[in-house]
Amino acid sequence: MNMAHTISSALYIISAAILSLNLGCATQNSIRRVVLLEKDWQFINEEVANAQIPETDTANWETVSVPHDWAIKGPFDKKIDAQVVRVVQNLEKKAHPRPGRTGALPHIGVGWYRKSFTLPEFKTGKKAILVFDGAMSDAHVYLNGKKVGNWPSGYNYFNFDISKYIQEGENLLAVRLENLSFSSRWYPGAGIYRKVQIIVKDEVSFQQWGTFITTPFIYDDLAMVNIKSTVSGDNLKVVTEIRDADGKPVATHSSDKMDGNQIEQYIEVYTPKLWSPETPYLYTAHSKLYQGTELKDELVTRFGIRSVVYDRNKGMVLNGKVIKFKGVCLHHDQGPLGTAVNRSALRRQISIMKDMGCNAIRSSHNMPSQEQLELCDEMGILFMAESFDEWVKPKIPNGYNRWFKDWAEKDIVNLVRATRNHPCIVMWSAGNEVPDQSTEEGPQLVKWLQDIFHREDPTRPVTVGMDQVRSVITNGFGTIVDIPGFNYRVHLYDEAYEKLPQGLILGAETASTVSSRGIYKFPVEKLDWKKWDDLQCSSYDMVCCRWSNLPEDDFVLQDDKDWVIGEFVWTGFDYLGEPTPYFAEWPSRSSYFGICDLAGLPKDRYYLYRSRWNTKDETLHILPHWNWEGREGETTPVFVYSNYDSAELFVNGISQGVQKKSSVTKQNRYRLMWMNVKYEPGIVKVIAFDDKGKAIAEKEIRTASKPHHIQLSADRDVIVADGKELSYVTVSVVDQNGIPCPTATNRLNFKVSGAGKFKAVCNGDATSLEMFHLPTMKAFSGKLVVLVQSSEDAGKIELEVKGDGLETAKIKIASTKAAEPHPN
Ligand code: GAL
């Protein structure tokens, strides 16, 4: 493999299209260039740690594109990172083996990446900044054989000034990463899983992440925009033009008043359009830096105008209106793609969450990708950006505790500076269930961290996801945090509210109810811990964990207490690793907590949240499925999740009575439940009533006969031909009448032809050891999802799905060239 690539073949120059994406870059013609190091990296994964830069012979190295996750192609193996640990947070008394805890994928070990490039635009008097959005983990970066720097946290953004290491002609970048076993509680991924860029600019320029935009005053007719630009050089002037979402200039301002290394501007924007989840309106600030009359640098920063106040008498107030977080926690992996960032995957995830009525995401338990924040800005999602899962006291021996003392401040600084202009971020989190909550040092630590957040960003409050509620309400820890955030412990909300001074409580992490899509267990009963032999959980949504609760335990607090400002459900999607309650069993390698499964297919719980959170659209969902051969005559409860308060249920035309939401139990308040239905095959129908008792909507499900053919439906039938965009095709096994077969497990095979390729497949079964990147998989509960990826050539893409004894199905997707280079 020829390692020499010129900049034009191996690198991508980000041009005008990216400008609007707040990446702080300018047009190709201008003085600032942003170069994306994307293609033709060389990679090798070594079992044995090698501290030296490997020899130049790269014959055995694989050519990969970045973002890249070296472990996602597996195979799954229970011996990988088979942790034997006692999890205090889970109230465990002794250590258990946990084979699937970090996903049983080969992420442990050393990975080396190399990338050759030339940088013709770099000349004397220029600066080159190498920016990583995240590399898992403990990155040691070398350029032309010299050490450039090190960044331990695998989740954070970091940059190095590489000006003095760049040489004319060929340059060789090498990155060493290492993941230790016992270093994570979930699948962390492995490799350079987020983008890498080089920014070439003048020495006299805007500093990397040195621009901070806030909107201190907002009235109906006027908003004051404050821009602090950190700059290097003297005799400088900043001229900023603010443009609206259509690119129309709405204000201009110029200042040459230096205060230290900052120039501050106050700019008036008349009749501002405010950013909110419903109206995610975005402005851009186009700033030019002049030295004398010479233009030295240009920077475009996207921002929103919005006010967020946390008021002890009202709660969270966004643009003058009280709202609550209807939020989900999300780990960073994208199921079958692993952790390699993909904008289509993130966009689909956010769309699914928004349809549920979700308005907020917590990036548990680490720094989010820039792409996720950009999409949340654009699509209207409030964001809690989290920093750490560990401080000083370990949860696992090789976790962040190793680095905390030396790196915590640097990590917070980079988190805040790299992301603070995103209007979606409305709160920082300094930690999740850190054991330091109840140590003597705990209160000092939280104060130290919170002060760093405040110093870097005085406009947003800080929370900590606290689980040791009794300790934090007595030891001062809970008093210090701006917003007390509790993980579970709903029975202590009232006491905490009384004893803590803030007057507000946030459900920083809630529910942790477990279920497997399309799987139901009998008898139906409320349990706080239960395992079954097939290693699946019941979708009647009645089982949680010893430390957690059912969705309704949170709903009552959210609905009845003004001082509870919302919740972040654990979790929106299933994720790789942490297969509670089957942490000790095998095979089980991904979570059961998700409202959607690992493929993003909604479980029943999706409709329970939707019935409450999505206040615009109708929700009328029946569970379980109605294929219970062998259960004839047996009690098979039927639940309906709906925004309507009452409904009548019919089985084969026979009424099972009317159910009305009531406060008999917490479940009765939010679910319609017919507990005594006897199973007989046929039709289950529900008719919902409005407030006046008039029939307003109906829905039915039917018993399916045997699998007959395959139905395909794509989330997007047109994608951009950039080699990155994805269409997610849901594959359903149906009977001869097109009724979904809810128990089908047919093996399916996939072929993609034309201007695209088969990327991955996922069926959402936490116990499956089939690999995501191979074009075959068994359906789980009658469904799976195939990811089809565009190539760089526009054209037609066809996916063909075959299955034994099933009629073959095909679907066409078009891929088109974007009008402008696409910013994936
Ligand atoms: C919480 C923890 C999460 C996850 C969850 C599972 O205690 O913060 O990371 O482990 O439990 O219920």
PDB file of C-alpha atoms in Angstrom, residues 70 109-113 135-140 151 175-179 190-193:
ATOM      1  CA  TRP A  70     -11.909  -1.259  15.414  1.00  0.00           C
ATOM      2  CA  GLY A 109      -5.570  -3.648  23.506  1.00  0.00           C
ATOM      3  CA  VAL A 110      -3.426  -1.242  21.548  1.00  0.00           C
ATOM      4  CA  GLY A 111      -4.412   0.287  18.239  1.00  0.00           C
ATOM      5  CA  TRP A 112      -2.077   2.257  15.989  1.00  0.00           C
ATOM      6  CA  TYR A 113      -3.258   4.590  13.254  1.00  0.00           C
ATOM      7  CA  ALA A 135     -10.214   8.925  20.285  1.00  0.00           C
ATOM      8  CA  MET A 136     -10.741   5.831  22.465  1.00  0.00           C
ATOM      9  CA  SER A 137      -8.516   6.018  24.464  1.00  0.00           C
ATOM     10  CA  ASP A 138      -5.317   7.436  25.955  1.00  0.00           C
ATOM     11  CA  ALA A 139      -4.211   8.958  22.666  1.00  0.00           C
ATOM     12  CA  HIS A 140      -0.507   9.538  22.103  1.00  0.00           C
ATOM     13  CA  TRP A 151      -4.968  13.034  25.780  1.00  0.00           C
ATOM     14  CA  VAL A 175      -1.679   7.838  16.841  1.00  0.00           C
ATOM     15  CA  ARG A 176      -1.372   5.204  19.529  1.00  0.00           C
ATOM     16  CA  LEU A 177      -4.488   4.276  21.486  1.00  0.00           C
ATOM     17  CA  GLU A 178      -4.890   1.816  24.294  1.00  0.00           C
ATOM     18  CA  ASN A 179      -7.929   0.397  26.049  1.00  0.00           C
ATOM     19  CA  ALA A 190     -12.210   1.548  20.216  1.00  0.00           C
ATOM     20  CA  GLY A 191     -10.203   3.698  17.877  1.00  0.00           C
ATOM     21  CA  ILE A 192     -10.471   7.107  16.276  1.00  0.00           C
ATOM     22  CA  TYR A 193     -14.252   7.021  16.345  1.00  0.00           C
TER      23      TYR A 193
END
